Amino acid sequence: MQLRKEILELARQLKLPGIVNCFDEVMQAAAKNNWRPQQVVAELLTAELAEKTARSIRYQMGAAKFPVCKSLPEFDFTVSPVNEEVVRNLPDFRHFFV
């Protein structure tokens, strides 16, 4: 248990929140599936990369200062160069994401 605390503290000091957040889950999966050490490291690094990517996207979206998200019925086509007829005639792909 002491080693776990040390690893998590080191990951915090190194600013690796993805590893901190998934450490226990990865260790449990490793024990259950008899992963080799390389697989454990790969899983931890994959989680860290996913965290950094998500954080970067959140930052970029905030920095872009996009206007508030609106649904299609709320969109004002009169103040936009977007062609309303084209948009309204696009296929409805929502049924693919159910």
C-alpha atoms as one frame of an Amber mdcrd trajectory, in Angstrom:
protein
   0.000   0.000   0.000   2.903   2.348   0.700   4.283   1.843  -2.818   0.894
   2.796  -4.299   0.921   6.072  -2.344   4.467   6.806  -3.476   3.628   6.153
  -7.124   0.522   8.333  -6.982   2.452  11.134  -5.264   5.194  10.956  -7.884
   2.588  11.066 -10.652   1.022  14.132  -9.019   4.389  15.858  -8.728   5.072
  15.074 -12.381   1.634  16.473 -13.255   0.305  13.212 -14.676  -3.396  13.310
 -13.735  -4.366  10.648 -16.264  -2.158   8.147 -14.494  -3.379   9.246 -11.062
  -7.022   8.873 -12.112  -6.725   5.420 -13.685  -3.971   3.840 -11.601  -6.149
   1.610  -9.415  -8.286   0.480 -12.346  -5.239  -0.399 -14.434  -3.608  -2.256
 -11.549  -6.776  -4.285 -10.963  -7.022  -5.154 -14.668  -3.327  -6.072 -14.687
  -3.737  -8.445 -11.759  -6.884  -9.993 -13.192  -5.441 -10.470 -16.684  -1.821
 -11.274 -15.745  -0.442  -8.338 -17.755   3.280  -8.013 -18.257   4.864  -4.815
 -16.884   5.088  -3.373 -20.401   1.317  -3.687 -20.803   0.744  -1.878 -17.508
   3.025   0.973 -18.547   1.333   1.159 -21.960  -2.124   1.361 -20.360  -1.030
   4.074 -17.923   0.592   6.123 -20.681  -2.473   5.713 -22.903  -4.656   7.041
 -20.088  -2.311   9.990 -19.596  -2.360  10.804 -23.299  -6.169  10.659 -23.335
  -6.303  13.035 -20.349  -3.886  15.503 -21.970  -5.806  15.377 -25.252  -9.129
  16.010 -23.517  -7.632  18.862 -21.485  -6.157  20.397 -24.644  -9.504  20.240
 -26.424 -11.266  21.853 -23.443  -8.665  24.621 -23.398  -8.861  25.205 -27.150
 -12.654  25.328 -27.071 -12.515  27.905 -24.295  -9.833  29.930 -26.067 -11.853
  29.901 -29.297 -14.685  31.649 -27.431 -17.328  30.053 -29.562 -20.800  31.447
 -28.996 -23.256  29.479 -26.930 -24.275  26.219 -28.564 -27.706  26.367 -30.161
 -29.982  23.741 -31.592 -31.118  24.014 -35.196 -34.537  25.491 -34.335 -32.781
  28.231 -32.325 -30.290  29.129 -35.073 -30.863  32.519 -36.743 -30.141  32.016
 -40.426 -30.882  35.697 -41.194 -27.584  36.822 -39.604 -25.476  34.006 -40.994
 -24.047  33.219 -44.419 -25.146  29.601 -43.907 -27.713  28.455 -46.454 -30.804
  27.502 -44.459 -32.327  25.342 -47.197 -29.174  23.257 -47.556 -28.879  22.740
 -43.799 -32.516  21.815 -43.337 -32.293  19.284 -46.187 -29.270  17.466 -44.768
 -29.964  13.854 -43.818 -30.780  13.177 -40.203 -27.957  11.007 -38.819 -29.259
  10.867 -35.249 -30.643   7.361 -35.711 -27.045   6.122 -36.180 -26.082   7.248
 -32.667 -28.780   5.589 -30.600
